[in-house]
Amino acid sequence: MQISDFSFVLPKSLIAFYPCFKRTKCRLLVMNGNTGTIFHTYFFNIIHEINAGDLIIFNDTEVIPARLLGYKKNGSRIEILIERILNKSAILAKIKKSKSIKIGSSIFFGKNNCIKADVINYKNSFFKILFDSKIYSVLDVISIFGKTPLPPYIKRPVNASDSDLYQTVY
């Protein structure tokens, strides 16, 4: 398998810019493992696709508001996408910025930059960020400042319903 196998044109007409409000109306792509036949149906029909001996894996993951917007001391904006919460004060994250960020840089959040985080390491394309706050844990910061991360091809602002509608329900 080559990375080029994943390069293709995705027509805008096939992009769901908002999750389906009525979850049972979500579309389902089905591939027959024996024949390779692919067809589309709706999720409520999944029961008709499960056969004796099939392995069912339940996804109980949760989408957290893992997108944080902060600022460097000079006022430039920093976008952080949390990959993993390491403990109550540290995360691994991707950082999107206009200029490179250095180890030891500080990122600020909230009114009057009341919450500070320091970039303490970079490894395998992830930054380790340590929050320096006596009042707020990482979970507090996420719940106060975090936004639901939308896929990069969805070009719209996050709205309040996204936090519920992007959750896995099966």
C-alpha atoms as a printed R data frame, in Angstrom:
    type eleno elety resid chain resno       x       y      z
1   ATOM     1    CA   MET     A     1   0.000   0.000  0.000
2   ATOM     2    CA   GLN     A     2   1.277   3.441 -0.948
3   ATOM     3    CA   ILE     A     3   0.334   6.818  0.503
4   ATOM     4    CA   SER     A     4  -0.677   7.804 -3.048
5   ATOM     5    CA   ASP     A     5  -3.511   5.252 -2.737
6   ATOM     6    CA   PHE     A     6  -5.185   7.741 -0.413
7   ATOM     7    CA   SER     A     7  -4.943  10.702 -2.775
8   ATOM     8    CA   PHE     A     8  -8.201  11.296 -4.621
9   ATOM     9    CA   VAL     A     9 -10.670  14.001 -5.501
10  ATOM    10    CA   LEU     A    10 -13.572  14.205 -3.063
11  ATOM    11    CA   PRO     A    11 -16.500  16.044 -4.672
12  ATOM    12    CA   LYS     A    12 -18.126  18.599 -2.372
13  ATOM    13    CA   SER     A    13 -21.489  17.002 -3.133
14  ATOM    14    CA   LEU     A    14 -20.366  13.887 -1.219
15  ATOM    15    CA   ILE     A    15 -19.209  15.725  1.908
16  ATOM    16    CA   ALA     A    16 -21.601  15.832  4.865
17  ATOM    17    CA   PHE     A    17 -20.856  19.316  6.208
18  ATOM    18    CA   TYR     A    18 -23.084  18.628  9.216
19  ATOM    19    CA   PRO     A    19 -23.655  15.326 10.996
20  ATOM    20    CA   CYS     A    20 -27.045  13.746 10.445
21  ATOM    21    CA   PHE     A    21 -29.407  15.039 13.126
22  ATOM    22    CA   LYS     A    22 -31.519  11.869 13.028
23  ATOM    23    CA   ARG     A    23 -28.828   9.284 13.752
24  ATOM    24    CA   THR     A    24 -30.737   6.321 12.320
25  ATOM    25    CA   LYS     A    25 -30.687   8.111  8.957
26  ATOM    26    CA   CYS     A    26 -26.862   8.042  8.822
27  ATOM    27    CA   ARG     A    27 -25.523   6.376  5.706
28  ATOM    28    CA   LEU     A    28 -23.656   3.073  5.886
29  ATOM    29    CA   LEU     A    29 -21.087   1.793  3.413
30  ATOM    30    CA   VAL     A    30 -21.126  -2.002  3.283
31  ATOM    31    CA   MET     A    31 -18.473  -4.217  1.719
32  ATOM    32    CA   ASN     A    32 -19.054  -7.941  1.394
33  ATOM    33    CA   GLY     A    33 -15.829  -9.535  2.641
34  ATOM    34    CA   ASN     A    34 -16.280 -12.604  0.437
35  ATOM    35    CA   THR     A    35 -17.189 -10.982 -2.869
36  ATOM    36    CA   GLY     A    36 -15.798  -7.445 -2.481
37  ATOM    37    CA   THR     A    37 -19.193  -6.050 -3.486
38  ATOM    38    CA   ILE     A    38 -19.742  -2.536 -2.120
39  ATOM    39    CA   PHE     A    39 -23.094  -0.850 -1.653
40  ATOM    40    CA   HIS     A    40 -24.685   1.962  0.318
41  ATOM    41    CA   THR     A    41 -27.565   1.702  2.762
42  ATOM    42    CA   TYR     A    42 -28.580   3.310  6.066
43  ATOM    43    CA   PHE     A    43 -27.217   2.502  9.482
44  ATOM    44    CA   PHE     A    44 -30.553   1.138 10.719
45  ATOM    45    CA   ASN     A    45 -30.071  -1.687  8.186
46  ATOM    46    CA   ILE     A    46 -26.839  -2.878  9.808
47  ATOM    47    CA   ILE     A    47 -28.659  -5.747 11.518
48  ATOM    48    CA   HIS     A    48 -29.262  -7.256  8.053
49  ATOM    49    CA   GLU     A    49 -25.508  -7.267  7.346
50  ATOM    50    CA   ILE     A    50 -24.439  -9.186 10.462
51  ATOM    51    CA   ASN     A    51 -24.110 -12.932 10.031
52  ATOM    52    CA   ALA     A    52 -23.371 -15.838 12.358
53  ATOM    53    CA   GLY     A    53 -19.652 -15.944 13.069
54  ATOM    54    CA   ASP     A    54 -19.059 -12.250 12.324
55  ATOM    55    CA   LEU     A    55 -16.855 -10.317 14.696
56  ATOM    56    CA   ILE     A    56 -18.482  -7.156 16.033
57  ATOM    57    CA   ILE     A    57 -16.254  -4.516 17.563
58  ATOM    58    CA   PHE     A    58 -18.014  -1.772 19.467
59  ATOM    59    CA   ASN     A    59 -16.546   1.699 19.334
60  ATOM    60    CA   ASP     A    60 -16.992   3.462 22.665
61  ATOM    61    CA   THR     A    61 -14.635   6.338 21.961
62  ATOM    62    CA   GLU     A    62 -15.733   9.879 22.595
63  ATOM    63    CA   VAL     A    63 -14.938  13.020 20.668
64  ATOM    64    CA   ILE     A    64 -13.587  15.576 23.120
65  ATOM    65    CA   PRO     A    65 -13.230  19.297 22.478
66  ATOM    66    CA   ALA     A    66  -9.578  18.732 21.544
67  ATOM    67    CA   ARG     A    67  -9.000  21.883 19.493
68  ATOM    68    CA   LEU     A    68  -7.569  24.744 21.540
69  ATOM    69    CA   LEU     A    69  -6.763  28.256 20.388
70  ATOM    70    CA   GLY     A    70  -4.031  30.011 22.306
71  ATOM    71    CA   TYR     A    71  -1.563  32.819 21.820
72  ATOM    72    CA   LYS     A    72   2.172  33.275 21.997
73  ATOM    73    CA   LYS     A    73   3.521  36.107 24.126
74  ATOM    74    CA   ASN     A    74   3.825  38.286 21.000
75  ATOM    75    CA   GLY     A    75   0.086  37.821 20.330
76  ATOM    76    CA   SER     A    76   0.337  35.440 17.393
77  ATOM    77    CA   ARG     A    77  -2.331  32.762 17.334
78  ATOM    78    CA   ILE     A    78  -1.543  29.094 17.997
79  ATOM    79    CA   GLU     A    79  -3.920  26.234 17.183
80  ATOM    80    CA   ILE     A    80  -3.457  23.039 19.174
81  ATOM    81    CA   LEU     A    81  -5.013  19.694 18.336
82  ATOM    82    CA   ILE     A    82  -4.727  17.316 21.277
83  ATOM    83    CA   GLU     A    83  -3.706  13.803 20.349
84  ATOM    84    CA   ARG     A    84  -3.425  12.399 23.855
85  ATOM    85    CA   ILE     A    85  -3.872  13.520 27.447
86  ATOM    86    CA   LEU     A    86  -0.821  12.265 29.343
87  ATOM    87    CA   ASN     A    87  -1.836  13.295 32.854
88  ATOM    88    CA   LYS     A    88  -3.658  16.110 34.628
89  ATOM    89    CA   SER     A    89  -1.164  18.712 33.417
90  ATOM    90    CA   ALA     A    90   0.387  17.397 30.173
91  ATOM    91    CA   ILE     A    91  -0.748  16.611 26.620
92  ATOM    92    CA   LEU     A    92   0.705  15.441 23.309
93  ATOM    93    CA   ALA     A    93  -0.515  17.609 20.453
94  ATOM    94    CA   LYS     A    94  -0.085  18.875 16.936
95  ATOM    95    CA   ILE     A    95   0.502  22.603 16.749
96  ATOM    96    CA   LYS     A    96  -0.565  24.717 13.797
97  ATOM    97    CA   LYS     A    97   1.162  28.063 13.620
98  ATOM    98    CA   SER     A    98   2.336  30.602 11.088
99  ATOM    99    CA   LYS     A    99   5.964  30.486 12.309
100 ATOM   100    CA   SER     A   100   7.816  27.603 13.910
101 ATOM   101    CA   ILE     A   101   7.444  27.199 17.632
102 ATOM   102    CA   LYS     A   102  10.455  26.365 19.748
103 ATOM   103    CA   ILE     A   103  10.862  24.103 22.746
104 ATOM   104    CA   GLY     A   104  10.506  26.342 25.813
105 ATOM   105    CA   SER     A   105   7.912  28.592 24.170
106 ATOM   106    CA   SER     A   106   4.867  29.510 26.203
107 ATOM   107    CA   ILE     A   107   1.269  29.458 25.019
108 ATOM   108    CA   PHE     A   108  -1.435  31.447 26.785
109 ATOM   109    CA   PHE     A   109  -5.188  30.910 27.081
110 ATOM   110    CA   GLY     A   110  -8.100  32.863 28.498
111 ATOM   111    CA   LYS     A   111  -8.746  36.449 29.357
112 ATOM   112    CA   ASN     A   112  -5.586  38.245 30.363
113 ATOM   113    CA   ASN     A   113  -3.608  35.109 29.447
114 ATOM   114    CA   CYS     A   114  -4.589  33.575 32.787
115 ATOM   115    CA   ILE     A   115  -3.568  30.034 31.809
116 ATOM   116    CA   LYS     A   116  -0.046  29.285 30.633
117 ATOM   117    CA   ALA     A   117   1.314  26.181 28.933
118 ATOM   118    CA   ASP     A   118   4.917  25.447 27.985
119 ATOM   119    CA   VAL     A   119   6.135  23.483 24.982
120 ATOM   120    CA   ILE     A   120   8.630  21.110 26.583
121 ATOM   121    CA   ASN     A   121   9.429  18.480 23.939
122 ATOM   122    CA   TYR     A   122   8.994  17.517 20.289
123 ATOM   123    CA   LYS     A   123   9.081  13.920 19.089
124 ATOM   124    CA   ASN     A   124   7.539  12.035 16.152
125 ATOM   125    CA   SER     A   125   5.674  15.165 14.953
126 ATOM   126    CA   PHE     A   126   3.985  15.745 18.327
127 ATOM   127    CA   PHE     A   127   4.667  18.447 20.877
128 ATOM   128    CA   LYS     A   128   4.543  17.700 24.583
129 ATOM   129    CA   ILE     A   129   2.821  20.600 26.310
130 ATOM   130    CA   LEU     A   130   2.789  21.141 30.057
131 ATOM   131    CA   PHE     A   131   0.094  23.336 31.590
132 ATOM   132    CA   ASP     A   132   1.326  25.539 34.392
133 ATOM   133    CA   SER     A   133  -1.802  26.331 36.291
134 ATOM   134    CA   LYS     A   134  -2.509  25.850 39.960
135 ATOM   135    CA   ILE     A   135  -6.242  26.198 39.345
136 ATOM   136    CA   TYR     A   136  -7.013  24.313 36.111
137 ATOM   137    CA   SER     A   137  -6.184  20.769 35.035
138 ATOM   138    CA   VAL     A   138  -5.907  19.775 31.357
139 ATOM   139    CA   LEU     A   139  -9.511  18.540 31.506
140 ATOM   140    CA   ASP     A   140 -10.617  21.907 32.900
141 ATOM   141    CA   VAL     A   141  -8.792  23.756 30.127
142 ATOM   142    CA   ILE     A   142 -10.374  21.506 27.499
143 ATOM   143    CA   SER     A   143 -13.868  21.948 28.893
144 ATOM   144    CA   ILE     A   144 -13.505  25.735 29.127
145 ATOM   145    CA   PHE     A   145 -11.555  26.560 25.947
146 ATOM   146    CA   GLY     A   146 -11.794  23.450 23.762
147 ATOM   147    CA   LYS     A   147 -13.752  23.177 20.524
148 ATOM   148    CA   THR     A   148 -14.894  20.054 18.710
149 ATOM   149    CA   PRO     A   149 -12.312  19.361 16.002
150 ATOM   150    CA   LEU     A   150 -13.908  19.139 12.581
151 ATOM   151    CA   PRO     A   151 -12.230  17.257  9.734
152 ATOM   152    CA   PRO     A   152  -9.929  19.629  7.790
153 ATOM   153    CA   TYR     A   153 -12.019  19.400  4.618
154 ATOM   154    CA   ILE     A   154 -15.069  20.817  6.411
155 ATOM   155    CA   LYS     A   155 -14.694  24.567  6.097
156 ATOM   156    CA   ARG     A   156 -17.227  25.970  8.537
157 ATOM   157    CA   PRO     A   157 -17.226  27.232 12.102
158 ATOM   158    CA   VAL     A   158 -17.913  24.774 14.914
159 ATOM   159    CA   ASN     A   159 -21.409  25.117 16.368
160 ATOM   160    CA   ALA     A   160 -22.942  23.975 19.645
161 ATOM   161    CA   SER     A   161 -24.608  20.869 18.186
162 ATOM   162    CA   ASP     A   162 -21.294  19.464 16.898
163 ATOM   163    CA   SER     A   163 -20.210  18.291 20.356
164 ATOM   164    CA   ASP     A   164 -23.258  15.995 20.515
165 ATOM   165    CA   LEU     A   165 -23.688  15.052 16.866
166 ATOM   166    CA   TYR     A   166 -20.062  13.984 16.324
167 ATOM   167    CA   GLN     A   167 -20.272  11.375 19.110
168 ATOM   168    CA   THR     A   168 -20.295   7.687 18.235
169 ATOM   169    CA   VAL     A   169 -23.683   6.139 18.990
170 ATOM   170    CA   TYR     A   170 -23.052   2.461 18.280
